[in-house]
Coordinates of C-alpha atoms in Angstrom, one line a residue:
X1 CA 73.2 45.2 -41.1
X2 CA 72.3 44.1 -37.6
X3 CA 68.7 45.1 -38.1
X4 CA 68.4 43.1 -41.3
X5 CA 70.1 40.1 -39.7
X6 CA 67.9 40.3 -36.6
X7 CA 64.6 40.3 -38.5
X8 CA 65.9 37.7 -41.0
X9 CA 66.9 35.4 -38.2
X10 CA 63.5 35.6 -36.6
X11 CA 61.8 35.1 -40.0
X12 CA 63.9 32.0 -40.8
X13 CA 63.4 30.5 -37.4
X14 CA 59.6 30.9 -37.6
X15 CA 59.5 29.5 -41.2
X16 CA 61.6 26.4 -40.2
X17 CA 59.5 25.4 -37.2
X18 CA 56.1 26.2 -38.9
X19 CA 57.0 24.2 -42.0
X20 CA 58.5 21.5 -39.7
X21 CA 61.9 21.5 -41.5
X22 CA 63.5 21.6 -38.1
X23 CA 62.4 20.8 -34.6
X24 CA 62.2 23.9 -32.3
X25 CA 65.3 22.8 -30.3
X26 CA 67.5 22.5 -33.4
X27 CA 66.1 25.7 -34.9
X28 CA 66.8 27.6 -31.7
X29 CA 70.4 26.4 -31.7
X30 CA 71.4 26.3 -35.4
X31 CA 69.6 29.5 -36.8
X32 CA 71.0 31.9 -34.2
X33 CA 74.4 30.4 -34.4
X34 CA 74.6 31.0 -38.2
X35 CA 73.2 34.5 -38.0
X36 CA 75.4 35.3 -35.0
X37 CA 78.5 34.4 -36.9
X38 CA 77.4 36.5 -39.9
X39 CA 76.9 39.4 -37.4
X40 CA 80.6 39.1 -36.5
X41 CA 80.2 37.4 -33.1
X42 CA 83.1 35.0 -33.9
X43 CA 84.4 33.0 -30.9
X44 CA 82.6 35.5 -28.6
X45 CA 79.3 33.7 -29.4
X46 CA 80.1 31.1 -26.8
X47 CA 80.3 33.5 -23.8
X48 CA 77.1 35.3 -25.2
X49 CA 75.2 32.1 -25.1
X50 CA 76.5 31.0 -21.7
X51 CA 75.7 34.3 -20.1
X52 CA 72.2 34.0 -21.4
X53 CA 72.0 30.4 -20.2
X54 CA 72.8 31.3 -16.7
X55 CA 69.6 33.3 -16.5
X56 CA 67.7 30.3 -17.7
X57 CA 68.8 27.8 -15.1
X58 CA 66.3 28.7 -12.5
X59 CA 63.5 28.6 -15.1
X60 CA 64.7 25.2 -16.3
X61 CA 64.7 23.9 -12.7
X62 CA 61.2 25.2 -12.1
X63 CA 59.8 23.6 -15.2
X64 CA 61.6 20.3 -14.5
X65 CA 60.3 19.8 -11.0
X66 CA 56.9 21.2 -11.8
X67 CA 56.6 18.5 -14.5
X68 CA 57.7 15.9 -12.0
X69 CA 55.3 17.1 -9.3
X70 CA 52.2 17.4 -11.4
X71 CA 53.0 14.2 -13.3
X72 CA 53.1 12.4 -10.0
X73 CA 49.8 13.9 -9.0
X74 CA 48.2 12.7 -12.3
X75 CA 49.7 9.3 -11.8
X76 CA 48.3 8.8 -8.3
X77 CA 44.8 10.0 -9.3
X78 CA 44.5 13.4 -7.7
X79 CA 42.9 14.9 -10.9
X80 CA 40.6 11.9 -11.7
X81 CA 37.6 13.3 -9.7
X82 CA 38.2 16.7 -11.3
X83 CA 38.2 15.3 -14.9
X84 CA 35.1 13.2 -14.0
X85 CA 33.3 16.3 -12.7
X86 CA 34.3 18.3 -15.8
X87 CA 33.0 15.6 -18.1
X88 CA 29.7 15.4 -16.2
X89 CA 29.2 19.2 -16.5
X90 CA 30.4 19.6 -20.1
X91 CA 29.2 16.3 -21.5
X92 CA 30.8 15.1 -24.7
X93 CA 30.1 18.1 -26.8
X94 CA 33.5 19.5 -28.1
X95 CA 32.1 23.1 -28.2
X96 CA 31.4 23.0 -24.5
X97 CA 34.7 21.2 -23.7
X98 CA 36.8 23.8 -25.6
X99 CA 34.8 26.7 -24.0
X100 CA 35.3 25.0 -20.6
X101 CA 39.0 24.8 -21.3
X102 CA 39.1 28.6 -21.9
X103 CA 37.2 29.4 -18.7
X104 CA 39.4 27.1 -16.7
X105 CA 42.6 28.5 -18.1
X106 CA 41.4 32.1 -17.5
X107 CA 40.4 31.3 -13.9
X108 CA 43.7 29.6 -13.1
X109 CA 45.6 32.5 -14.8
X110 CA 44.5 34.7 -11.9
X111 CA 47.5 33.5 -10.0
X112 CA 49.7 35.3 -12.6
X113 CA 51.9 32.4 -13.4
X114 CA 51.7 30.9 -16.9
X115 CA 53.5 27.7 -16.0
X116 CA 51.1 26.8 -13.2
X117 CA 48.1 27.7 -15.5
X118 CA 49.3 25.4 -18.3
X119 CA 50.2 22.6 -16.0
X120 CA 46.8 22.5 -14.2
X121 CA 44.8 23.1 -17.4
X122 CA 46.7 20.4 -19.3
X123 CA 46.4 18.0 -16.3
X124 CA 42.6 18.5 -16.1
X125 CA 41.7 18.7 -19.8
X126 CA 44.2 16.7 -21.8
X127 CA 42.7 13.4 -20.7
X128 CA 39.3 14.7 -21.7
X129 CA 40.6 15.7 -25.2
X130 CA 42.2 12.4 -25.7
X131 CA 39.1 10.5 -24.5
X132 CA 36.9 12.3 -27.0
X133 CA 39.6 12.1 -29.8
X134 CA 39.8 15.9 -29.9
X135 CA 42.9 17.7 -31.1
X136 CA 45.4 18.7 -28.4
X137 CA 46.4 21.6 -30.5
X138 CA 43.0 23.1 -29.8
X139 CA 43.7 22.8 -26.1
X140 CA 47.1 24.6 -26.4
X141 CA 45.6 27.3 -28.5
X142 CA 42.7 28.0 -26.2
X143 CA 44.9 27.9 -23.1
X144 CA 47.5 30.2 -24.7
X145 CA 44.7 32.7 -25.7
X146 CA 43.3 32.8 -22.2
X147 CA 46.6 33.0 -20.4
X148 CA 48.0 35.6 -22.8
X149 CA 45.0 37.8 -22.3
X150 CA 45.1 37.6 -18.5
X151 CA 48.8 38.3 -18.5
X152 CA 48.1 42.1 -18.2
X153 CA 47.1 41.6 -14.6
X154 CA 49.3 43.8 -12.3
X155 CA 50.9 40.8 -10.7
X156 CA 51.5 39.0 -14.0
X157 CA 54.7 40.9 -14.7
X158 CA 54.4 43.0 -17.9
X159 CA 52.1 45.7 -16.3
X160 CA 54.5 46.0 -13.4
X161 CA 57.5 46.3 -15.8
X162 CA 55.8 49.0 -17.8
X163 CA 54.9 51.0 -14.7
X164 CA 58.4 50.6 -13.3
X165 CA 60.1 51.6 -16.5
X166 CA 58.0 54.8 -16.7
X167 CA 58.0 55.5 -13.0
X168 CA 54.2 55.5 -12.5
X169 CA 51.8 53.6 -10.2
X170 CA 50.8 50.2 -11.5
X171 CA 47.2 50.8 -10.7
X172 CA 47.2 53.8 -13.0
X173 CA 48.2 51.5 -15.7
X174 CA 45.9 48.5 -15.1
X175 CA 42.6 49.9 -13.8
X176 CA 41.7 51.9 -17.0
X177 CA 42.5 48.8 -19.0
X178 CA 39.9 46.6 -17.3
X179 CA 37.4 47.2 -20.1
X180 CA 40.1 46.1 -22.6
X181 CA 40.7 43.0 -20.5
X182 CA 37.1 42.1 -20.5
X183 CA 36.8 42.6 -24.2
X184 CA 39.8 40.5 -24.8
X185 CA 38.3 37.7 -22.7
X186 CA 35.1 37.9 -24.7
X187 CA 37.0 37.4 -27.9
X188 CA 38.9 34.5 -26.3
X189 CA 35.6 32.8 -25.5
X190 CA 34.2 33.5 -29.0
X191 CA 37.3 31.9 -30.6
X192 CA 37.0 29.0 -28.2
X193 CA 33.4 28.3 -29.1
X194 CA 34.2 28.5 -32.8
X195 CA 37.1 26.1 -32.4
X196 CA 34.8 23.8 -30.5
X197 CA 32.3 23.9 -33.3
X198 CA 35.1 23.0 -35.8
X199 CA 36.1 20.1 -33.6
X200 CA 32.4 19.0 -33.4
X201 CA 32.1 18.9 -37.2
X202 CA 35.5 17.2 -37.6
X203 CA 34.6 14.5 -35.1
X204 CA 31.3 13.8 -36.8
X205 CA 33.2 12.7 -39.8
X206 CA 36.4 11.2 -38.3
X207 CA 35.3 9.6 -35.0
X208 CA 32.1 7.7 -35.6
X209 CA 32.8 5.4 -32.6
X210 CA 32.1 8.4 -30.4
X211 CA 29.7 10.4 -32.5
X212 CA 27.6 7.6 -34.0
X213 CA 27.1 6.6 -37.6
X214 CA 24.5 9.2 -38.4
X215 CA 25.7 12.7 -39.4
X216 CA 22.5 14.3 -40.6
X217 CA 22.8 18.0 -41.5
X218 CA 19.7 18.6 -39.5
X219 CA 21.1 17.2 -36.3
X220 CA 21.6 19.4 -33.3
X221 CA 23.6 18.6 -30.3
X222 CA 22.4 18.8 -26.7
X223 CA 25.0 17.7 -24.2
X224 CA 25.4 14.0 -24.6
X225 CA 22.7 13.5 -27.2
X226 CA 22.2 14.4 -30.8
X227 CA 18.6 15.0 -31.9
X228 CA 17.9 14.5 -35.6
X229 CA 15.2 16.0 -37.7
X230 CA 13.4 12.6 -38.0
X231 CA 13.8 8.9 -38.2
X232 CA 15.1 6.4 -35.7
X233 CA 18.3 6.9 -33.7
X234 CA 21.2 4.7 -33.1
X235 CA 23.6 4.6 -30.2
X236 CA 27.0 6.2 -30.3
X237 CA 28.5 2.7 -30.2
X238 CA 26.6 1.6 -33.2
X239 CA 23.8 -0.1 -31.3
X240 CA 20.1 0.5 -31.7
X241 CA 18.6 3.5 -30.0
X242 CA 15.0 4.3 -29.0
X243 CA 13.9 7.2 -31.2
X244 CA 10.2 6.7 -30.7
X245 CA 9.6 8.6 -33.9
X246 CA 11.3 11.7 -32.4
X247 CA 14.6 11.0 -34.3
X248 CA 16.7 11.0 -31.1
X249 CA 20.2 9.7 -31.8
X250 CA 21.8 8.8 -28.5
X251 CA 25.5 9.2 -28.4
X252 CA 27.6 7.8 -25.6
X253 CA 25.9 9.0 -22.5
X254 CA 27.8 11.4 -20.3
X255 CA 27.6 9.1 -17.3
X256 CA 29.2 6.3 -19.4
X257 CA 31.8 8.7 -20.7
X258 CA 33.0 9.7 -17.3
X259 CA 32.9 6.3 -15.7
X260 CA 36.6 5.7 -14.8
X261 CA 36.0 2.0 -15.2
X262 CA 35.4 2.6 -18.9
X263 CA 37.8 0.5 -20.9
X264 CA 38.1 3.4 -23.3
X265 CA 40.4 5.1 -20.7
X266 CA 42.9 2.2 -20.7
X267 CA 46.4 3.3 -21.6
X268 CA 45.6 7.0 -21.0
X269 CA 46.4 9.3 -18.1
X270 CA 43.1 8.2 -16.6
X271 CA 43.5 4.5 -16.9
X272 CA 41.5 3.2 -13.9
X273 CA 43.7 0.1 -13.7
X274 CA 47.1 1.9 -13.5
X275 CA 49.3 0.6 -10.7
X276 CA 50.3 4.1 -9.6
X277 CA 46.8 5.0 -8.2
X278 CA 46.9 5.9 -4.5
X279 CA 43.2 6.5 -3.5
X280 CA 44.0 6.2 0.2
X281 CA 46.4 9.2 -0.1
X282 CA 44.0 11.4 -2.0
X283 CA 43.5 13.9 0.8
X284 CA 47.2 14.0 1.6
X285 CA 48.0 14.7 -2.0
X286 CA 45.3 17.4 -2.2
X287 CA 46.6 19.1 0.9
X288 CA 50.2 18.9 -0.4
X289 CA 49.1 20.5 -3.7
X290 CA 47.2 23.2 -2.0
X291 CA 50.2 24.0 0.1
X292 CA 52.4 24.1 -3.0
X293 CA 49.9 26.5 -4.7
X294 CA 49.8 28.7 -1.5
X295 CA 53.6 28.9 -1.5
X296 CA 53.6 29.8 -5.2
X297 CA 51.2 32.7 -4.6
X298 CA 52.9 33.8 -1.4
X299 CA 56.3 33.8 -3.1
X300 CA 58.1 33.3 0.2
X301 CA 60.8 31.1 -1.2
X302 CA 62.1 30.6 -4.8
X303 CA 59.6 28.7 -6.9
X304 CA 62.0 26.0 -8.2
X305 CA 62.7 25.1 -4.6
X306 CA 59.0 24.9 -3.8
X307 CA 58.5 22.2 -6.5
X308 CA 61.7 20.5 -5.5
X309 CA 60.5 20.0 -2.0
X310 CA 57.0 19.2 -3.1
X311 CA 58.2 16.5 -5.5
X312 CA 60.4 15.0 -2.9
X313 CA 57.6 14.7 -0.4
X314 CA 55.2 13.4 -3.0
X315 CA 57.6 10.7 -4.1
X316 CA 58.5 9.7 -0.6
X317 CA 54.9 9.3 0.7
X318 CA 53.3 7.9 -2.5
X319 CA 56.2 5.7 -3.5
X320 CA 58.3 4.7 -0.4
X321 CA 60.3 2.1 -2.3
X322 CA 63.4 3.2 -4.0
X323 CA 62.7 1.3 -7.2
X324 CA 59.3 2.9 -7.4
X325 CA 60.8 6.4 -7.0
X326 CA 63.3 5.7 -9.7
X327 CA 60.6 4.4 -12.0
X328 CA 58.4 7.5 -11.5
X329 CA 61.3 9.8 -12.4
X330 CA 62.1 7.8 -15.5
X331 CA 58.4 7.8 -16.5
X332 CA 58.4 11.6 -16.7
X333 CA 61.9 11.9 -18.3
X334 CA 60.6 12.4 -21.9
X335 CA 58.6 15.4 -20.9
X336 CA 61.4 16.8 -18.8
X337 CA 64.0 16.5 -21.6
X338 CA 61.6 18.0 -24.1
X339 CA 60.9 21.2 -22.2
X340 CA 64.3 21.7 -20.5
X341 CA 66.1 21.2 -23.8
X342 CA 64.0 23.9 -25.4
X343 CA 64.6 26.3 -22.5
X344 CA 68.3 25.8 -22.8
X345 CA 68.3 26.1 -26.6
X346 CA 66.3 29.3 -26.3
X347 CA 69.4 30.8 -24.5
X348 CA 71.2 30.6 -27.8
X349 CA 68.6 32.8 -29.5
X350 CA 68.4 35.4 -26.7
X351 CA 72.2 35.3 -26.2
X352 CA 72.8 36.1 -29.9
X353 CA 70.1 38.8 -30.0
X354 CA 71.5 40.6 -27.0
X355 CA 75.2 39.8 -27.3
X356 CA 75.5 41.0 -30.9
X357 CA 73.4 44.1 -30.3
X358 CA 70.7 43.0 -32.7
X359 CA 67.9 43.8 -30.2
X360 CA 69.2 47.3 -29.5
X361 CA 69.7 48.1 -33.2
X362 CA 66.3 46.7 -34.1
X363 CA 64.6 48.8 -31.4
X364 CA 66.4 52.0 -32.4
X365 CA 65.5 51.4 -36.1
X366 CA 61.8 50.9 -35.3
X367 CA 61.8 54.1 -33.3
X368 CA 63.6 56.2 -36.0
X369 CA 61.4 55.1 -38.9
X370 CA 58.3 56.5 -37.3
X371 CA 57.5 59.8 -39.2
X372 CA 57.2 63.0 -37.2
X373 CA 53.6 63.5 -38.4
X374 CA 52.7 60.2 -36.7
X375 CA 53.8 61.6 -33.4
X376 CA 50.2 62.1 -32.1
X377 CA 49.5 58.5 -32.7
X378 CA 52.4 57.2 -30.7
X379 CA 50.1 55.4 -28.3
X380 CA 48.5 53.4 -31.1
X381 CA 51.9 52.8 -32.7
X382 CA 53.3 51.5 -29.4
X383 CA 50.4 49.1 -29.0
X384 CA 50.9 47.8 -32.6
X385 CA 54.7 47.5 -32.1
X386 CA 54.3 45.6 -28.9
X387 CA 52.7 42.7 -30.8
X388 CA 55.8 41.7 -32.8
X389 CA 58.5 43.2 -30.6
X390 CA 57.5 41.4 -27.4
X391 CA 57.4 38.2 -29.5
X392 CA 61.0 38.2 -30.5
X393 CA 62.5 39.9 -27.4
X394 CA 62.0 39.5 -23.7
X395 CA 59.6 41.7 -21.8
X396 CA 62.5 43.2 -19.9
X397 CA 64.2 44.2 -23.2
X398 CA 61.0 45.8 -24.5
X399 CA 59.7 47.5 -21.4
X400 CA 63.1 48.8 -20.0
X401 CA 64.8 49.3 -23.4
X402 CA 62.2 50.3 -26.0
X403 CA 59.2 51.7 -24.1
X404 CA 61.1 54.6 -22.4
X405 CA 62.3 55.9 -25.7
X406 CA 58.9 55.7 -27.3
X407 CA 57.3 57.3 -24.2
X408 CA 59.8 60.2 -24.3
X409 CA 59.0 60.8 -27.9
X410 CA 55.2 60.7 -27.2
X411 CA 55.5 63.2 -24.4
X412 CA 56.3 65.9 -27.0
X413 CA 52.8 65.3 -28.4
X414 CA 51.0 65.4 -25.0
X415 CA 50.7 61.7 -24.6
X416 CA 51.2 60.7 -20.9
X417 CA 53.5 57.9 -19.7
X418 CA 50.4 56.1 -18.3
X419 CA 48.8 56.0 -21.7
X420 CA 52.0 54.7 -23.3
X421 CA 52.3 52.0 -20.6
X422 CA 48.7 50.9 -21.2
X423 CA 49.2 50.7 -24.9
X424 CA 52.4 48.7 -24.5
X425 CA 50.7 45.8 -22.6
X426 CA 48.1 45.1 -25.3
X427 CA 50.6 42.9 -27.1
X428 CA 50.8 40.4 -24.3
X429 CA 48.4 37.8 -25.8
X430 CA 50.8 37.6 -28.8
X431 CA 54.0 37.7 -26.6
X432 CA 52.9 34.6 -24.5
X433 CA 53.2 32.5 -27.7
X434 CA 56.9 33.3 -28.2
X435 CA 59.4 30.4 -28.1
X436 CA 61.4 32.7 -25.7
X437 CA 58.6 32.2 -23.1
X438 CA 59.4 29.0 -21.1
X439 CA 55.7 28.6 -20.1
X440 CA 54.6 28.1 -23.7
X441 CA 57.3 25.5 -24.2
X442 CA 56.0 23.7 -21.2
X443 CA 52.5 23.8 -22.6
X444 CA 53.3 22.2 -25.9
X445 CA 55.5 19.7 -24.3
X446 CA 52.9 18.5 -21.8
X447 CA 50.3 18.3 -24.6
X448 CA 52.8 16.6 -27.0
X449 CA 52.1 19.3 -29.6
X450 CA 54.5 20.7 -32.2
X451 CA 55.3 24.3 -31.5
X452 CA 54.8 25.1 -35.2
X453 CA 51.3 23.5 -35.2
X454 CA 50.5 25.6 -32.1
X455 CA 51.7 28.8 -33.8
X456 CA 49.6 28.1 -37.0
X457 CA 46.4 28.0 -34.9
X458 CA 47.2 30.6 -32.2
X459 CA 49.2 33.5 -33.7
X460 CA 46.6 35.2 -35.8
X461 CA 44.0 34.8 -33.1
X462 CA 46.2 36.4 -30.5
X463 CA 47.0 39.2 -32.9
X464 CA 43.2 39.9 -33.2
X465 CA 42.8 39.9 -29.5
X466 CA 45.7 42.3 -29.0
X467 CA 44.2 44.7 -31.6
X468 CA 40.8 44.5 -30.0
X469 CA 42.3 45.3 -26.6
X470 CA 44.1 48.3 -28.2
X471 CA 40.9 49.5 -29.9
X472 CA 38.8 49.3 -26.7
X473 CA 41.5 51.1 -24.8
X474 CA 41.3 53.9 -27.4
X475 CA 37.5 54.0 -27.3
X476 CA 37.4 54.2 -23.5
X477 CA 40.1 56.9 -23.4
X478 CA 42.7 54.8 -21.6
X479 CA 44.9 55.2 -24.7
X480 CA 44.6 58.6 -26.2
X481 CA 45.8 60.4 -29.3
X482 CA 47.9 63.5 -28.9

């Protein structure tokens, strides 16, 4: 019964948020509560949720003050030069912008922290997407793909958990999986380019003020210009271009696009006239941000405290007046409420899953339904199971509760613990999209994207990446068959 209730609860939750029948916050609270009562939790459901919520408080604090800090840095103009540089290099071609987003997210993911990756990627790229009228869902999808793939790095968490659970060296798990990681990133970049091409085609039809009035099937794009097969060109703003018989259709030139004095940026995060700009404090803010990032990587003190202190210093120096400090905190309140409320609501789902024993029973059921003749394929089975299982349960629950049981079974067929650990981390691209992962809640909140819309675009792509990583691991011998 608990197995059925557990899977039904996850299914109902996903259906409700993807069909937008309920907001994620309401779904995270209402659905687990109903199923928890059916599971016989009774009045004990309250303590279950509160115990789970205690473990969420530090995460909520981290996300809250991270939003405040990076929101301040955007307001004072720290990222304006970065966005200007990105636009100059990528031009106004959506395919290049989306691919650049994937590369940036993958590079920042080297620090092993999803929240930091999503904050920096969103801060740098969201204004670009809004300026070009591109879909923010594409940004969250690409950032999620890149970060999820990079999450198998030894310092990212899952690989270390798998190695610890099976008592093996973390390098023995990760190093043989490098080809899989590279293959996964290649798939990420391919998906990103294809998504960019889709955005390019969509914008030609829906954003003529950027892409011009001509949408000839023979046109090709080259950075900030569109060259047609023939005829005269017209400017991206509807003016008259100089085709000279070559059929060049000049879109908004890149240097115009990235001019921060462009009135098209008014009322966006890059509004050149915003009162919060602090150009004289640029180097101070840059130094402070570098110091915060160093502290994050060094992990000398708890991360929430790092952002607390960083936010306090940033507010004090950039906005010395009390009224200005209060105004800045209020300005970022919507983002804070959105993400912190989802983190706290997620405690209801995890509390019910763990407190009622659903997770334990679901794991045991999955292990027992595997036929004996499938024993030699336990590595492959574990890799496939890691895709859905790490989505609806925490990494700790999977790696410390499920993986040891699977590994013990696999040992009877000559499959080593290291091979099982490698297989188990291939589901991480899918795992990172789970509503139980605070970082993904932060990403969709910062980009103002519905979680259901994000899932529609990202889930099947992450499943493909996970399967590709598993297949490459098998081909290279990192994941063997008994």
